[in-house]
């Protein structure tokens, strides 16, 4: 290589180190830029001659080229903005410029700068002026569109959703301690609902109990039942009252009439007394049958309606009976439900025990009912087995057509219980416990905030405490991301050599986070020192070559 070749090599060295300095300068300048990807410098030699032997070859010039570092992520740090985000792993946010807001098919750019905020038009835009694109999500079905568009968050209110289902969980006590409950011997069956809220008594009398003599001797309460010709020792009397299991009463040698009266009076809603005529008068608020005896006695009673009703209706409680009902039932919780307009309605529930392991659930349909206006309506009857598990309804579902509270119609409502959620386990407190109610309706709400979740969804948060997915944010990857073309604002555009974007294999989105620049100041300063020294060395080669040329020229002089 001649002196002129050395000068040429040193000149290219100066040019290459100048380019390296330019890249270092840009990296340092952008060390605080969100999502910035530094440019490194690669050096390659250009051979000056290609001699056939090693001894004939000489060093050539140098060429500096820029090398992209898109594949290197910067540190991800937490941020205090709900709309900031970072990509953990490979990929880029799909963005467009302002012109793309009005284009049918926006021009696409790609960036790692996730410092997006809502502008005055409610578009998500980052500090470089790029607008985030995403897939719209249908709020009614949750379906995600396959066509991206610039994300503009609508401030339209979330419409109300009428309640259609109430999920109910509770444990009912085997013996409820109602206000009427009394454990003394003088208050049998006080755990059961007061039947007088549904019906009035039907009263009938048995045949006269006498000894059959002539003249006949009338039995009294203290007489033995076997002294009558209607009963003999060993006779069995079957007593059935309403939903209670049938009970038997066996006549023994020492059984008195009073023993039978005590048995009758111990039954739910039944009262009995010995008349002076010798007959037993039986009154019952429930349908009842009395069958048995040596000379069979058959007494059948039918509960009577409360005037002005013409039939007994155990599905409703009127206003004038509401206090008696409350005293003989236990609270079952309450839940706020919503109609089609989002009007909130409080549904209050109470449980009434009809017989052992048999309950009825009621809701308050009119909180101000008086007289014969309906105050409480029955939801359903519930039956449990001896282990406390729900057996009926077997499905654990109950449909209530046209649920109405204080004149506000709620439409059809489904109560969902389930065998595991509604139980009857022993409870010494005597109240319904572990009550938990939830429903699927909500009122309308205005948009309060916008955030990003861990799945990359744009979430709208509303004044009704509900959230709604609005957009799905895509993450694009490229087969040759180093071939992307850099554009202003830490963004890139697709090229023919980068390949088309793939939205299937990108990294995950981290909400309330930002990716820092991957330019490290310490490393850039280290490269700066090396570049400066290399530049100085090339300058020294030039000055030395110049001196050598001067020496040659001086020979001629």
CSV table of C-alpha atoms in Angstrom, one decimal, residues 10-478:
chain,number,residue,atom,x,y,z
A,10,UNK,CA,-7.2,6.9,7.4
A,11,UNK,CA,-9.8,9.1,5.8
A,12,UNK,CA,-12.3,6.3,5.7
A,13,UNK,CA,-11.4,5.5,9.3
A,14,UNK,CA,-12.2,9.1,10.2
A,15,UNK,CA,-15.5,8.9,8.4
A,16,UNK,CA,-16.4,5.6,10.0
A,17,UNK,CA,-15.6,6.9,13.5
A,18,UNK,CA,-17.6,10.0,12.7
A,19,UNK,CA,-20.6,7.8,11.9
A,20,UNK,CA,-20.1,5.9,15.1
A,21,UNK,CA,-20.0,9.1,17.0
A,22,UNK,CA,-23.2,10.2,15.4
A,23,UNK,CA,-24.9,7.0,16.5
A,24,UNK,CA,-23.5,7.4,20.0
A,25,UNK,CA,-24.7,11.0,20.1
A,26,UNK,CA,-28.2,10.0,19.1
A,27,UNK,CA,-28.3,7.2,21.7
A,28,UNK,CA,-27.2,9.5,24.4
A,29,UNK,CA,-29.7,12.1,23.4
A,30,UNK,CA,-32.5,9.5,23.5
A,31,UNK,CA,-31.5,7.7,26.6
A,32,UNK,CA,-34.6,9.0,28.3
A,33,UNK,CA,-37.0,8.5,25.4
A,34,UNK,CA,-39.7,5.9,26.1
A,35,UNK,CA,-39.2,2.7,24.1
A,36,UNK,CA,-36.3,4.1,22.1
A,37,UNK,CA,-34.1,1.4,20.4
A,38,UNK,CA,-30.4,2.4,20.2
A,39,UNK,CA,-28.4,2.2,17.1
A,40,UNK,CA,-25.0,0.5,17.3
A,41,UNK,CA,-22.2,0.8,14.7
A,42,UNK,CA,-20.7,-2.1,12.8
A,43,UNK,CA,-17.3,-1.8,11.1
A,44,UNK,CA,-16.3,-3.9,8.1
A,45,UNK,CA,-13.0,-3.7,6.1
A,46,UNK,CA,-12.8,-3.2,2.4
A,47,UNK,CA,-9.8,-5.1,0.9
A,48,UNK,CA,-7.5,-2.9,-1.2
A,49,UNK,CA,-5.8,-5.7,-3.2
A,50,UNK,CA,-6.2,-9.4,-3.5
A,51,UNK,CA,-2.8,-10.8,-4.0
A,52,UNK,CA,-2.5,-14.6,-4.5
A,53,UNK,CA,-0.1,-14.8,-1.6
A,54,UNK,CA,-0.6,-13.5,2.0
A,55,UNK,CA,2.6,-11.5,1.6
A,56,UNK,CA,1.1,-9.6,-1.3
A,57,UNK,CA,-2.1,-8.6,0.6
A,58,UNK,CA,-2.4,-5.3,2.4
A,59,UNK,CA,-5.0,-3.7,4.8
A,60,UNK,CA,-7.9,-2.0,3.2
A,61,UNK,CA,-10.3,0.8,4.0
A,62,UNK,CA,-13.2,0.6,6.5
A,63,UNK,CA,-16.9,1.0,6.1
A,64,UNK,CA,-19.3,1.9,9.1
A,65,UNK,CA,-22.9,0.7,9.0
A,66,UNK,CA,-25.6,1.1,11.6
A,67,UNK,CA,-27.0,-1.9,13.4
A,68,UNK,CA,-30.5,-2.0,14.9
A,69,UNK,CA,-31.1,-3.3,18.4
A,70,UNK,CA,-34.9,-3.7,18.2
A,71,UNK,CA,-34.6,-7.2,19.7
A,72,UNK,CA,-33.2,-5.8,23.0
A,73,UNK,CA,-35.8,-4.6,25.4
A,74,UNK,CA,-35.3,-1.7,27.8
A,75,UNK,CA,-36.1,-1.9,31.5
A,76,UNK,CA,-39.9,-1.9,32.4
A,77,UNK,CA,-40.8,0.4,35.2
A,78,UNK,CA,-44.1,1.1,37.0
A,79,UNK,CA,-46.1,4.1,36.0
A,80,UNK,CA,-48.9,6.1,37.6
A,81,UNK,CA,-51.1,6.4,34.6
A,82,UNK,CA,-53.8,3.8,34.0
A,83,UNK,CA,-53.4,4.1,30.2
A,84,UNK,CA,-49.6,3.6,30.2
A,85,UNK,CA,-48.4,0.2,29.1
A,86,UNK,CA,-45.3,-1.8,28.1
A,87,UNK,CA,-44.7,-5.0,26.1
A,88,UNK,CA,-43.0,-7.7,28.1
A,89,UNK,CA,-41.3,-9.7,25.3
A,90,UNK,CA,-41.2,-9.3,21.6
A,91,UNK,CA,-43.5,-7.1,19.5
A,92,UNK,CA,-44.8,-3.6,18.8
A,93,UNK,CA,-47.9,-1.6,19.4
A,94,UNK,CA,-49.9,-0.9,16.2
A,95,UNK,CA,-50.3,2.8,15.8
A,96,UNK,CA,-51.1,5.4,13.1
A,97,UNK,CA,-50.5,9.1,12.6
A,98,UNK,CA,-53.2,11.8,12.8
A,99,UNK,CA,-54.0,11.4,9.1
A,100,UNK,CA,-55.0,7.8,9.9
A,101,UNK,CA,-57.8,9.0,12.1
A,102,UNK,CA,-59.8,9.9,9.0
A,103,UNK,CA,-58.6,7.3,6.6
A,104,UNK,CA,-60.7,4.2,5.8
A,105,UNK,CA,-57.5,2.1,6.0
A,106,UNK,CA,-55.1,3.9,8.2
A,107,UNK,CA,-51.3,3.8,7.5
A,108,UNK,CA,-49.8,1.6,10.1
A,109,UNK,CA,-46.7,2.2,12.2
A,110,UNK,CA,-45.2,0.2,15.0
A,111,UNK,CA,-43.7,1.4,18.3
A,112,UNK,CA,-42.7,0.2,21.8
A,113,UNK,CA,-43.4,3.7,23.3
A,114,UNK,CA,-46.5,2.9,25.4
A,115,UNK,CA,-47.0,6.3,27.1
A,116,UNK,CA,-50.6,6.6,25.7
A,117,UNK,CA,-53.1,9.1,27.1
A,118,UNK,CA,-56.6,10.3,26.1
A,119,UNK,CA,-56.6,13.4,24.1
A,120,UNK,CA,-59.5,15.9,23.9
A,121,UNK,CA,-61.2,13.7,21.3
A,122,UNK,CA,-60.8,10.7,23.6
A,123,UNK,CA,-58.2,9.0,21.3
A,124,UNK,CA,-55.3,7.1,22.9
A,125,UNK,CA,-52.1,8.9,21.7
A,126,UNK,CA,-48.5,8.7,22.9
A,127,UNK,CA,-46.1,11.6,23.5
A,128,UNK,CA,-44.7,11.2,19.9
A,129,UNK,CA,-48.2,11.9,18.5
A,130,UNK,CA,-49.0,8.3,17.3
A,131,UNK,CA,-52.5,7.0,17.8
A,132,UNK,CA,-53.0,3.5,19.2
A,133,UNK,CA,-55.0,1.0,17.1
A,134,UNK,CA,-57.0,-1.9,18.4
A,135,UNK,CA,-59.8,-4.4,17.7
A,136,UNK,CA,-63.2,-3.2,18.8
A,137,UNK,CA,-65.1,-5.4,21.3
A,138,UNK,CA,-68.8,-5.8,21.0
A,139,UNK,CA,-70.1,-4.9,24.5
A,140,UNK,CA,-73.2,-7.0,24.1
A,141,UNK,CA,-71.6,-10.3,23.0
A,142,UNK,CA,-67.9,-9.8,23.9
A,143,UNK,CA,-67.0,-10.7,20.3
A,144,UNK,CA,-63.6,-9.2,19.1
A,145,UNK,CA,-63.5,-7.6,15.7
A,146,UNK,CA,-60.7,-8.8,13.2
A,147,UNK,CA,-60.2,-5.3,11.8
A,148,UNK,CA,-58.1,-2.8,13.8
A,149,UNK,CA,-59.0,0.8,14.0
A,150,UNK,CA,-57.8,3.9,15.9
A,151,UNK,CA,-58.9,3.6,19.5
A,152,UNK,CA,-61.4,6.3,20.4
A,153,UNK,CA,-63.1,5.7,23.7
A,154,UNK,CA,-66.8,6.7,23.6
A,155,UNK,CA,-68.1,8.6,26.5
A,156,UNK,CA,-71.6,7.3,25.9
A,157,UNK,CA,-73.2,5.9,29.2
A,158,UNK,CA,-73.3,2.2,29.8
A,159,UNK,CA,-77.0,1.2,29.4
A,160,UNK,CA,-78.8,-0.4,32.4
A,161,UNK,CA,-79.1,-4.2,32.5
A,162,UNK,CA,-82.3,-5.6,34.0
A,163,UNK,CA,-81.8,-8.3,36.6
A,164,UNK,CA,-82.8,-11.8,35.5
A,165,UNK,CA,-81.2,-14.0,38.2
A,166,UNK,CA,-80.6,-13.9,41.9
A,167,UNK,CA,-77.9,-16.3,43.2
A,168,UNK,CA,-78.7,-17.2,46.8
A,169,UNK,CA,-76.6,-18.9,49.5
A,170,UNK,CA,-77.7,-19.6,53.1
A,171,UNK,CA,-77.8,-22.1,55.8
A,172,UNK,CA,-81.2,-22.5,57.5
A,173,UNK,CA,-81.4,-23.7,61.1
A,174,UNK,CA,-83.2,-26.9,61.9
A,175,UNK,CA,-85.1,-25.0,64.6
A,176,UNK,CA,-85.6,-21.3,63.8
A,177,UNK,CA,-85.8,-19.0,66.9
A,178,UNK,CA,-88.5,-16.7,65.6
A,179,UNK,CA,-90.0,-13.9,67.7
A,180,UNK,CA,-92.8,-16.3,68.6
A,181,UNK,CA,-90.4,-19.2,69.5
A,182,UNK,CA,-90.8,-20.4,73.1
A,183,UNK,CA,-89.1,-23.5,74.5
A,184,UNK,CA,-91.5,-23.9,77.4
A,185,UNK,CA,-93.9,-26.9,77.4
A,186,UNK,CA,-96.8,-24.5,77.0
A,187,UNK,CA,-95.7,-23.4,73.5
A,188,UNK,CA,-95.4,-26.4,71.3
A,189,UNK,CA,-94.6,-25.8,67.6
A,190,UNK,CA,-93.7,-22.2,68.1
A,191,UNK,CA,-90.8,-22.6,65.6
A,192,UNK,CA,-93.3,-23.0,62.8
A,193,UNK,CA,-95.0,-20.3,60.9
A,194,UNK,CA,-98.2,-18.9,62.4
A,195,UNK,CA,-100.9,-20.5,60.3
A,196,UNK,CA,-103.5,-17.9,61.2
A,197,UNK,CA,-101.9,-15.5,58.6
A,198,UNK,CA,-103.2,-17.8,55.9
A,199,UNK,CA,-106.5,-19.2,57.1
A,200,UNK,CA,-109.1,-19.4,59.8
A,201,UNK,CA,-110.0,-22.5,61.8
A,202,UNK,CA,-112.3,-25.3,60.7
A,203,UNK,CA,-114.0,-26.9,63.7
A,204,UNK,CA,-115.6,-30.3,64.0
A,205,UNK,CA,-116.5,-32.7,66.8
A,206,UNK,CA,-116.0,-36.5,67.2
A,207,UNK,CA,-118.9,-38.7,68.1
A,208,UNK,CA,-119.9,-38.6,71.8
A,209,UNK,CA,-117.6,-40.8,73.8
A,210,UNK,CA,-119.6,-43.0,76.2
A,211,UNK,CA,-119.6,-46.5,77.6
A,212,UNK,CA,-122.5,-47.7,75.5
A,213,UNK,CA,-124.6,-48.6,78.5
A,214,UNK,CA,-128.2,-47.9,79.1
A,215,UNK,CA,-128.4,-45.3,80.2
A,216,UNK,CA,-124.9,-44.4,78.7
A,217,UNK,CA,-122.3,-42.8,80.9
A,218,UNK,CA,-120.5,-39.9,79.2
A,219,UNK,CA,-116.7,-39.9,79.4
A,220,UNK,CA,-114.9,-36.9,80.9
A,221,UNK,CA,-111.3,-35.7,80.4
A,222,UNK,CA,-110.1,-38.0,83.2
A,223,UNK,CA,-111.8,-41.1,81.9
A,224,UNK,CA,-110.0,-44.0,80.4
A,225,UNK,CA,-110.4,-44.2,76.6
A,226,UNK,CA,-111.0,-47.9,76.9
A,227,UNK,CA,-114.1,-47.2,79.0
A,228,UNK,CA,-115.8,-46.0,75.8
A,229,UNK,CA,-117.2,-48.4,73.2
A,230,UNK,CA,-115.3,-46.4,70.5
A,231,UNK,CA,-111.9,-47.4,71.7
A,232,UNK,CA,-110.2,-50.6,72.9
A,233,UNK,CA,-106.6,-51.1,74.1
A,234,UNK,CA,-104.3,-51.4,71.2
A,235,UNK,CA,-106.4,-49.3,68.9
A,236,UNK,CA,-104.4,-46.8,66.7
A,237,UNK,CA,-105.5,-43.3,65.8
A,238,UNK,CA,-103.8,-41.7,62.7
A,239,UNK,CA,-103.4,-37.9,62.7
A,240,UNK,CA,-102.4,-36.0,59.6
A,241,UNK,CA,-101.9,-32.2,59.6
A,242,UNK,CA,-100.9,-30.3,56.5
A,243,UNK,CA,-97.3,-30.9,55.3
A,244,UNK,CA,-96.4,-32.7,58.5
A,245,UNK,CA,-95.7,-36.4,58.5
A,246,UNK,CA,-98.6,-38.5,59.7
A,247,UNK,CA,-98.5,-39.3,63.4
A,248,UNK,CA,-100.1,-42.2,65.3
A,249,UNK,CA,-101.6,-42.4,68.8
A,250,UNK,CA,-102.0,-45.8,70.4
A,251,UNK,CA,-104.6,-46.4,73.0
A,252,UNK,CA,-103.2,-48.2,76.0
A,253,UNK,CA,-104.9,-49.7,79.1
A,254,UNK,CA,-104.2,-46.5,81.1
A,255,UNK,CA,-104.7,-43.9,78.3
A,256,UNK,CA,-107.1,-41.2,79.3
A,257,UNK,CA,-109.1,-38.8,77.2
A,258,UNK,CA,-106.8,-36.0,78.4
A,259,UNK,CA,-103.9,-37.9,76.8
A,260,UNK,CA,-105.6,-37.7,73.5
A,261,UNK,CA,-106.4,-34.1,74.0
A,262,UNK,CA,-102.8,-33.3,74.8
A,263,UNK,CA,-101.7,-35.1,71.6
A,264,UNK,CA,-104.1,-33.1,69.5
A,265,UNK,CA,-103.1,-29.8,71.1
A,266,UNK,CA,-99.4,-30.6,70.5
A,267,UNK,CA,-99.9,-30.6,66.7
A,268,UNK,CA,-99.2,-27.5,64.6
A,269,UNK,CA,-102.2,-25.3,64.2
A,270,UNK,CA,-104.6,-27.7,66.1
A,271,UNK,CA,-106.5,-27.2,69.3
A,272,UNK,CA,-108.9,-29.6,71.0
A,273,UNK,CA,-111.2,-29.6,74.0
A,274,UNK,CA,-113.7,-32.0,75.7
A,275,UNK,CA,-117.2,-30.8,75.4
A,276,UNK,CA,-119.8,-31.3,78.1
A,277,UNK,CA,-121.7,-33.5,75.6
A,278,UNK,CA,-118.8,-36.0,75.7
A,279,UNK,CA,-117.6,-35.2,72.2
A,280,UNK,CA,-114.1,-33.9,71.4
A,281,UNK,CA,-114.1,-30.6,69.6
A,282,UNK,CA,-111.2,-30.3,67.2
A,283,UNK,CA,-110.1,-27.0,65.4
A,284,UNK,CA,-107.4,-26.7,62.8
A,285,UNK,CA,-105.8,-24.0,60.7
A,286,UNK,CA,-104.5,-26.7,58.4
A,287,UNK,CA,-106.3,-29.5,56.5
A,288,UNK,CA,-106.4,-32.3,59.0
A,289,UNK,CA,-107.7,-35.9,59.2
A,290,UNK,CA,-108.5,-38.0,62.4
A,291,UNK,CA,-108.9,-41.7,61.7
A,292,UNK,CA,-109.1,-44.7,64.0
A,293,UNK,CA,-110.8,-46.5,66.9
A,294,UNK,CA,-112.6,-49.8,67.5
A,295,UNK,CA,-115.7,-48.2,66.0
A,296,UNK,CA,-113.9,-46.2,63.4
A,297,UNK,CA,-114.0,-42.4,63.9
A,298,UNK,CA,-113.3,-40.3,60.8
A,299,UNK,CA,-113.0,-36.6,61.2
A,300,UNK,CA,-111.8,-34.5,58.2
A,301,UNK,CA,-111.2,-30.7,58.6
A,302,UNK,CA,-110.5,-28.2,55.9
A,303,UNK,CA,-108.8,-24.9,56.6
A,304,UNK,CA,-111.1,-21.9,55.9
A,305,UNK,CA,-110.2,-18.7,54.0
A,306,UNK,CA,-109.7,-15.4,55.6
A,307,UNK,CA,-112.5,-13.0,54.5
A,308,UNK,CA,-113.0,-11.6,52.0
A,309,UNK,CA,-111.1,-14.3,50.2
A,310,UNK,CA,-113.0,-17.3,48.9
A,311,UNK,CA,-110.2,-19.8,49.2
A,312,UNK,CA,-107.2,-20.4,51.3
A,313,UNK,CA,-104.1,-19.0,49.6
A,314,UNK,CA,-100.8,-19.9,51.3
A,315,UNK,CA,-98.7,-18.1,48.7
A,316,UNK,CA,-99.5,-14.6,50.0
A,317,UNK,CA,-99.6,-12.7,53.3
A,318,UNK,CA,-101.8,-9.7,53.5
A,319,UNK,CA,-101.0,-6.4,55.2
A,320,UNK,CA,-103.0,-7.0,58.3
A,321,UNK,CA,-101.3,-10.3,58.9
A,322,UNK,CA,-97.7,-9.0,58.0
A,323,UNK,CA,-96.7,-8.5,61.7
A,324,UNK,CA,-97.8,-12.0,62.7
A,325,UNK,CA,-95.9,-13.4,59.7
A,326,UNK,CA,-92.7,-11.6,60.6
A,327,UNK,CA,-92.9,-12.8,64.2
A,328,UNK,CA,-93.2,-16.4,63.1
A,329,UNK,CA,-90.5,-16.3,60.3
A,330,UNK,CA,-86.8,-15.5,60.1
A,331,UNK,CA,-84.9,-13.0,57.9
A,332,UNK,CA,-83.4,-14.3,54.7
A,333,UNK,CA,-81.4,-11.3,53.6
A,334,UNK,CA,-82.1,-8.7,50.9
A,335,UNK,CA,-80.7,-7.8,47.5
A,336,UNK,CA,-81.1,-4.8,45.2
A,337,UNK,CA,-82.2,-5.6,41.7
A,338,UNK,CA,-82.8,-3.4,38.7
A,339,UNK,CA,-85.6,-3.0,36.1
A,340,UNK,CA,-85.1,-2.2,32.4
A,341,UNK,CA,-84.6,1.4,33.1
A,342,UNK,CA,-82.0,0.7,35.8
A,343,UNK,CA,-84.4,1.6,38.7
A,344,UNK,CA,-83.1,0.0,41.9
A,345,UNK,CA,-85.5,-2.1,43.8
A,346,UNK,CA,-84.8,-3.7,47.2
A,347,UNK,CA,-86.0,-7.3,47.5
A,348,UNK,CA,-86.4,-8.4,51.1
A,349,UNK,CA,-86.7,-12.2,51.9
A,350,UNK,CA,-88.0,-14.2,54.8
A,351,UNK,CA,-88.1,-17.9,55.6
A,352,UNK,CA,-91.1,-19.6,57.2
A,353,UNK,CA,-90.9,-23.2,58.5
A,354,UNK,CA,-94.0,-25.2,57.6
A,355,UNK,CA,-93.1,-28.6,58.9
A,356,UNK,CA,-89.9,-30.4,59.8
A,357,UNK,CA,-87.4,-29.9,57.0
A,358,UNK,CA,-90.0,-28.0,55.0
A,359,UNK,CA,-89.6,-24.3,54.4
A,360,UNK,CA,-91.2,-21.6,52.3
A,361,UNK,CA,-89.3,-18.5,51.0
A,362,UNK,CA,-91.3,-15.2,50.7
A,363,UNK,CA,-90.4,-11.8,49.4
A,364,UNK,CA,-91.8,-8.4,50.4
A,365,UNK,CA,-93.9,-7.2,47.4
A,366,UNK,CA,-95.5,-4.2,49.1
A,367,UNK,CA,-93.7,-2.6,52.1
A,368,UNK,CA,-96.7,-0.3,52.8
A,369,UNK,CA,-99.5,-2.9,52.4
A,370,UNK,CA,-102.5,-2.6,54.7
A,371,UNK,CA,-105.7,-4.5,55.2
A,372,UNK,CA,-106.2,-7.2,52.5
A,373,UNK,CA,-103.4,-5.8,50.2
A,374,UNK,CA,-100.7,-8.4,49.5
A,375,UNK,CA,-97.6,-7.7,51.5
A,376,UNK,CA,-95.5,-10.9,51.0
A,377,UNK,CA,-95.5,-13.4,48.2
A,378,UNK,CA,-94.1,-16.9,48.2
A,379,UNK,CA,-91.1,-17.6,46.1
A,380,UNK,CA,-91.1,-21.4,46.5
A,381,UNK,CA,-91.3,-24.3,48.9
A,382,UNK,CA,-88.0,-26.0,49.9
A,383,UNK,CA,-87.5,-29.5,51.3
A,384,UNK,CA,-84.4,-30.9,52.9
A,385,UNK,CA,-83.3,-34.4,53.8
A,386,UNK,CA,-82.2,-35.5,57.3
A,387,UNK,CA,-78.6,-34.6,56.4
A,388,UNK,CA,-79.6,-31.0,55.7
A,389,UNK,CA,-79.3,-31.2,51.9
A,390,UNK,CA,-81.8,-29.6,49.5
A,391,UNK,CA,-84.0,-32.2,47.9
A,392,UNK,CA,-86.8,-30.1,46.4
A,393,UNK,CA,-86.7,-28.3,44.0
A,394,UNK,CA,-84.1,-30.8,42.7
A,395,UNK,CA,-82.7,-28.4,40.1
A,396,UNK,CA,-82.1,-25.7,42.7
A,397,UNK,CA,-83.7,-23.2,40.4
A,398,UNK,CA,-87.0,-21.3,40.9
A,399,UNK,CA,-88.7,-19.1,38.4
A,400,UNK,CA,-90.7,-16.1,39.6
A,401,UNK,CA,-92.9,-14.6,36.9
A,402,UNK,CA,-93.4,-10.9,37.1
A,403,UNK,CA,-91.6,-10.1,40.4
A,404,UNK,CA,-93.0,-6.8,41.6
A,405,UNK,CA,-92.0,-4.6,44.6
A,406,UNK,CA,-93.9,-1.5,45.5
A,407,UNK,CA,-95.5,-1.3,42.1
A,408,UNK,CA,-92.2,-1.6,40.1
A,409,UNK,CA,-92.3,-4.6,37.8
A,410,UNK,CA,-89.0,-6.5,37.5
A,411,UNK,CA,-90.1,-9.1,35.0
A,412,UNK,CA,-89.3,-12.7,35.3
A,413,UNK,CA,-86.5,-13.5,37.9
A,414,UNK,CA,-84.7,-16.8,38.4
A,415,UNK,CA,-83.6,-17.7,41.9
A,416,UNK,CA,-80.6,-20.0,41.8
A,417,UNK,CA,-80.0,-22.0,45.0
A,418,UNK,CA,-78.3,-25.3,44.3
A,419,UNK,CA,-77.9,-28.2,46.7
A,420,UNK,CA,-74.5,-27.0,47.9
A,421,UNK,CA,-75.5,-23.3,48.4
A,422,UNK,CA,-78.7,-23.8,50.3
A,423,UNK,CA,-78.5,-26.1,53.3
A,424,UNK,CA,-80.2,-26.9,56.6
A,425,UNK,CA,-77.5,-27.7,59.1
A,426,UNK,CA,-77.9,-27.6,62.9
A,427,UNK,CA,-77.5,-24.0,64.1
A,428,UNK,CA,-77.7,-23.1,67.8
A,429,UNK,CA,-78.3,-19.4,66.9
A,430,UNK,CA,-81.6,-20.3,65.1
A,431,UNK,CA,-81.2,-17.7,62.3
A,432,UNK,CA,-80.3,-18.1,58.7
A,433,UNK,CA,-76.5,-17.8,58.4
A,434,UNK,CA,-73.9,-17.5,55.7
A,435,UNK,CA,-76.3,-15.5,53.7
A,436,UNK,CA,-74.9,-14.3,50.4
A,437,UNK,CA,-76.9,-12.9,47.6
A,438,UNK,CA,-75.9,-11.6,44.2
A,439,UNK,CA,-77.7,-10.6,41.0
A,440,UNK,CA,-76.8,-9.9,37.4
A,441,UNK,CA,-78.4,-6.5,36.8
A,442,UNK,CA,-77.0,-3.0,37.2
A,443,UNK,CA,-78.1,0.6,36.6
A,444,UNK,CA,-76.8,2.8,33.8
A,445,UNK,CA,-73.4,4.5,34.4
A,446,UNK,CA,-71.3,7.3,33.0
A,447,UNK,CA,-67.7,6.7,32.0
A,448,UNK,CA,-65.3,7.6,34.9
A,449,UNK,CA,-61.9,6.2,33.9
A,450,UNK,CA,-60.1,4.2,31.2
A,451,UNK,CA,-57.4,1.6,32.0
A,452,UNK,CA,-55.5,-1.3,30.5
A,453,UNK,CA,-55.8,-4.8,31.9
A,454,UNK,CA,-53.2,-7.6,31.9
A,455,UNK,CA,-54.7,-9.2,28.8
A,456,UNK,CA,-54.2,-6.1,26.8
A,457,UNK,CA,-57.8,-4.9,26.8
A,458,UNK,CA,-58.9,-1.3,27.0
A,459,UNK,CA,-61.3,-1.2,30.0
A,460,UNK,CA,-63.9,1.5,30.6
A,461,UNK,CA,-64.9,2.0,34.2
A,462,UNK,CA,-68.3,3.5,34.9
A,463,UNK,CA,-70.1,5.2,37.7
A,464,UNK,CA,-72.2,2.1,38.4
A,465,UNK,CA,-69.0,0.3,39.6
A,466,UNK,CA,-69.1,-1.8,36.4
A,467,UNK,CA,-66.3,-2.3,33.9
A,468,UNK,CA,-66.5,-3.0,30.2
A,469,UNK,CA,-64.0,-4.2,27.6
A,470,UNK,CA,-63.9,-1.8,24.8
A,471,UNK,CA,-60.9,-2.7,22.6
A,472,UNK,CA,-58.3,-5.5,22.3
A,473,UNK,CA,-54.8,-4.2,21.8
A,474,UNK,CA,-52.8,-6.2,19.2
A,475,UNK,CA,-49.0,-6.9,19.5
A,476,UNK,CA,-47.2,-7.2,16.1
A,477,UNK,CA,-44.0,-9.1,15.5
A,478,UNK,CA,-41.8,-9.4,12.4
